Amino acid sequence: MTATGAGPTLVLVLAVAVLVGCGVILLLERSLTRILLGVILLGNGVNLLILLGGRPGAAPIVGTGPIERMSDPLPQAMVLTAIVITFGLSAFLLAVAYRSWYLTGDDEVPDDLEDQKIIRRAVRNESGTADLGGEGPGDDPEQVDPEPARRRLRRGEEA
């Protein structure tokens, strides 16, 4: 922020742009380690952007100065919350990357098998079987059983 409170400086806006841009590029990679770094960079860029949206000024403590010269505490509280959320997401992605490395020896995200089947069908210009509907709830295999398994087990039926 500038000393006069006119708004954010060009350096801070460029820092937001670089952090968010690098974060998005890293998110598009297939390696979980790069995805993790992209989430961290994107989170830091967005946190800086939220802070730039606040009003600069003195500490927002009542009684220390005029209200017009106090900074806005809401962006600061939002950034603190976003830091905790980013930390939790980063810890989860780190655990997933470690588990992937432990099981397969690399942390690359593989292609989904169903997506590969759909791509092969599209290349051959095939379509799946059409669901025309009209079946009752007991006749349609695509429908979920409306009765939970616990009720069936209480009645003594097999799951």
Coordinates of C-alpha atoms in Angstrom, one line a residue:
M1 CA 0.0 0.0 0.0
T2 CA 1.1 3.5 -0.5
A3 CA 1.8 5.9 2.3
T4 CA -1.1 8.1 1.3
G5 CA -3.6 5.3 1.2
A6 CA -4.3 5.7 -2.5
G7 CA -4.3 2.0 -3.2
P8 CA -2.0 -0.9 -3.9
T9 CA 1.4 -0.4 -5.6
L10 CA 2.3 -1.8 -8.9
V11 CA 4.8 -4.2 -7.3
L12 CA 2.2 -5.8 -5.1
V13 CA -0.2 -6.2 -8.0
L14 CA 2.6 -7.8 -10.1
A15 CA 3.4 -10.1 -7.2
V16 CA -0.2 -11.3 -7.1
A17 CA -0.2 -11.8 -10.9
V18 CA 3.1 -13.8 -10.8
L19 CA 2.0 -16.0 -7.8
V20 CA -1.4 -16.8 -9.2
G21 CA 0.0 -17.4 -12.7
C22 CA 2.7 -19.7 -11.6
G23 CA 0.2 -21.5 -9.3
V24 CA -2.2 -22.1 -12.1
I25 CA 0.5 -23.4 -14.4
L26 CA 1.7 -25.8 -11.7
L27 CA -1.8 -27.0 -11.0
L28 CA -2.1 -28.1 -14.6
E29 CA 0.8 -30.5 -14.2
R30 CA 0.4 -34.3 -13.7
S31 CA 2.9 -34.6 -10.8
L32 CA 1.3 -34.4 -7.3
T33 CA 4.3 -32.5 -6.0
R34 CA 3.9 -29.8 -8.6
I35 CA 0.1 -29.7 -7.9
L36 CA 0.9 -29.2 -4.2
L37 CA 3.3 -26.3 -5.0
G38 CA 0.7 -24.8 -7.3
V39 CA -1.9 -24.9 -4.5
I40 CA 0.5 -23.2 -2.1
L41 CA 1.5 -20.5 -4.7
L42 CA -2.2 -19.9 -5.7
G43 CA -3.2 -19.6 -2.0
N44 CA -0.5 -17.1 -1.2
G45 CA -1.4 -15.0 -4.3
V46 CA -5.1 -15.0 -3.4
N47 CA -4.2 -14.1 0.2
L48 CA -2.2 -11.1 -1.0
L49 CA -5.0 -10.1 -3.3
I50 CA -7.5 -10.1 -0.4
L51 CA -5.1 -8.0 1.7
L52 CA -4.8 -5.5 -1.2
G53 CA -8.6 -5.1 -1.1
G54 CA -8.5 -3.7 2.5
R55 CA -8.3 -0.1 3.5
P56 CA -4.8 0.9 4.8
G57 CA -4.5 2.7 8.0
A58 CA -3.8 2.5 11.7
A59 CA -4.4 -0.6 13.8
P60 CA -8.2 -1.3 14.1
I61 CA -8.3 -1.0 17.9
V62 CA -11.2 1.2 19.2
G63 CA -10.0 4.2 21.1
T64 CA -6.5 4.4 19.7
G65 CA -7.4 6.9 17.0
P66 CA -10.1 8.2 14.7
I67 CA -12.3 5.6 13.0
E68 CA -11.7 7.1 9.5
R69 CA -7.9 6.3 9.8
M70 CA -8.2 2.7 10.9
S71 CA -7.6 -0.2 8.6
D72 CA -10.3 -2.7 7.7
P73 CA -10.0 -5.8 9.9
L74 CA -12.2 -8.0 7.7
P75 CA -9.6 -8.8 5.0
Q76 CA -7.1 -9.7 7.7
A77 CA -9.5 -12.1 9.3
M78 CA -10.3 -13.6 5.9
V79 CA -6.6 -14.1 5.1
L80 CA -6.1 -15.9 8.4
T81 CA -9.0 -18.2 7.6
A82 CA -7.6 -18.8 4.1
I83 CA -4.2 -19.6 5.5
V84 CA -5.6 -22.4 7.7
I85 CA -7.7 -23.8 4.8
T86 CA -4.6 -23.7 2.5
F87 CA -2.5 -25.5 5.1
G88 CA -5.2 -28.2 5.5
L89 CA -5.4 -28.7 1.8
S90 CA -1.6 -28.8 1.5
A91 CA -1.4 -31.4 4.2
F92 CA -4.0 -33.5 2.5
L93 CA -2.2 -33.3 -0.9
L94 CA 1.1 -34.1 0.7
A95 CA -0.4 -37.2 2.3
V96 CA -1.9 -38.3 -1.1
A97 CA 1.5 -37.6 -2.9
Y98 CA 3.4 -39.6 -0.2
R99 CA 0.9 -42.5 -0.5
S100 CA 1.1 -42.5 -4.3
W101 CA 4.9 -42.5 -4.1
Y102 CA 4.9 -45.3 -1.5
L103 CA 2.6 -47.5 -3.6
T104 CA 3.7 -46.9 -7.1
G105 CA 7.2 -45.3 -6.9
D106 CA 6.1 -42.0 -8.5
D107 CA 3.6 -39.3 -7.8
E108 CA 2.2 -38.9 -11.3
V109 CA -1.6 -38.9 -11.6
P110 CA -2.6 -41.7 -14.0
D111 CA -5.4 -41.5 -16.5
D112 CA -8.8 -42.8 -15.4
L113 CA -9.8 -46.1 -17.0
E114 CA -13.3 -45.0 -17.6
D115 CA -12.1 -41.9 -19.4
Q116 CA -9.9 -44.0 -21.7
K117 CA -13.0 -46.2 -22.5
I118 CA -15.0 -43.1 -23.4
I119 CA -12.2 -41.8 -25.6
R120 CA -12.0 -45.1 -27.5
R121 CA -15.8 -45.1 -28.0
A122 CA -15.7 -41.5 -29.3
V123 CA -12.9 -42.4 -31.7
R124 CA -14.9 -45.4 -33.0
N125 CA -18.1 -43.2 -33.0
E126 CA -19.9 -45.6 -30.8
S127 CA -22.5 -44.7 -28.2
G128 CA -23.3 -46.4 -24.9
T129 CA -26.6 -48.2 -24.4
A130 CA -29.4 -45.7 -24.1
D131 CA -31.4 -45.6 -20.9
L132 CA -35.0 -45.1 -22.1
G133 CA -36.5 -45.1 -18.7
G134 CA -40.0 -46.4 -17.9
E135 CA -38.8 -49.1 -15.6
G136 CA -40.1 -49.4 -12.1
P137 CA -37.8 -48.8 -9.1
G138 CA -37.2 -52.5 -8.7
D139 CA -36.5 -53.2 -12.4
D140 CA -33.9 -50.5 -13.1
P141 CA -30.3 -51.6 -12.2
E142 CA -29.1 -48.0 -12.4
Q143 CA -31.3 -46.9 -9.5
V144 CA -29.9 -46.9 -5.9
D145 CA -31.7 -49.1 -3.4
P146 CA -34.0 -46.8 -1.6
E147 CA -33.9 -48.8 1.6
P148 CA -30.6 -48.5 3.6
A149 CA -28.8 -51.7 4.4
R150 CA -29.1 -51.2 8.1
R151 CA -32.9 -51.5 8.0
R152 CA -32.6 -54.7 5.9
L153 CA -30.2 -56.1 8.4
R154 CA -32.4 -55.3 11.4
R155 CA -35.2 -57.2 9.7
G156 CA -32.9 -60.2 9.2
E157 CA -32.6 -60.0 5.4
E158 CA -29.2 -60.5 3.8
A159 CA -27.4 -57.3 2.5

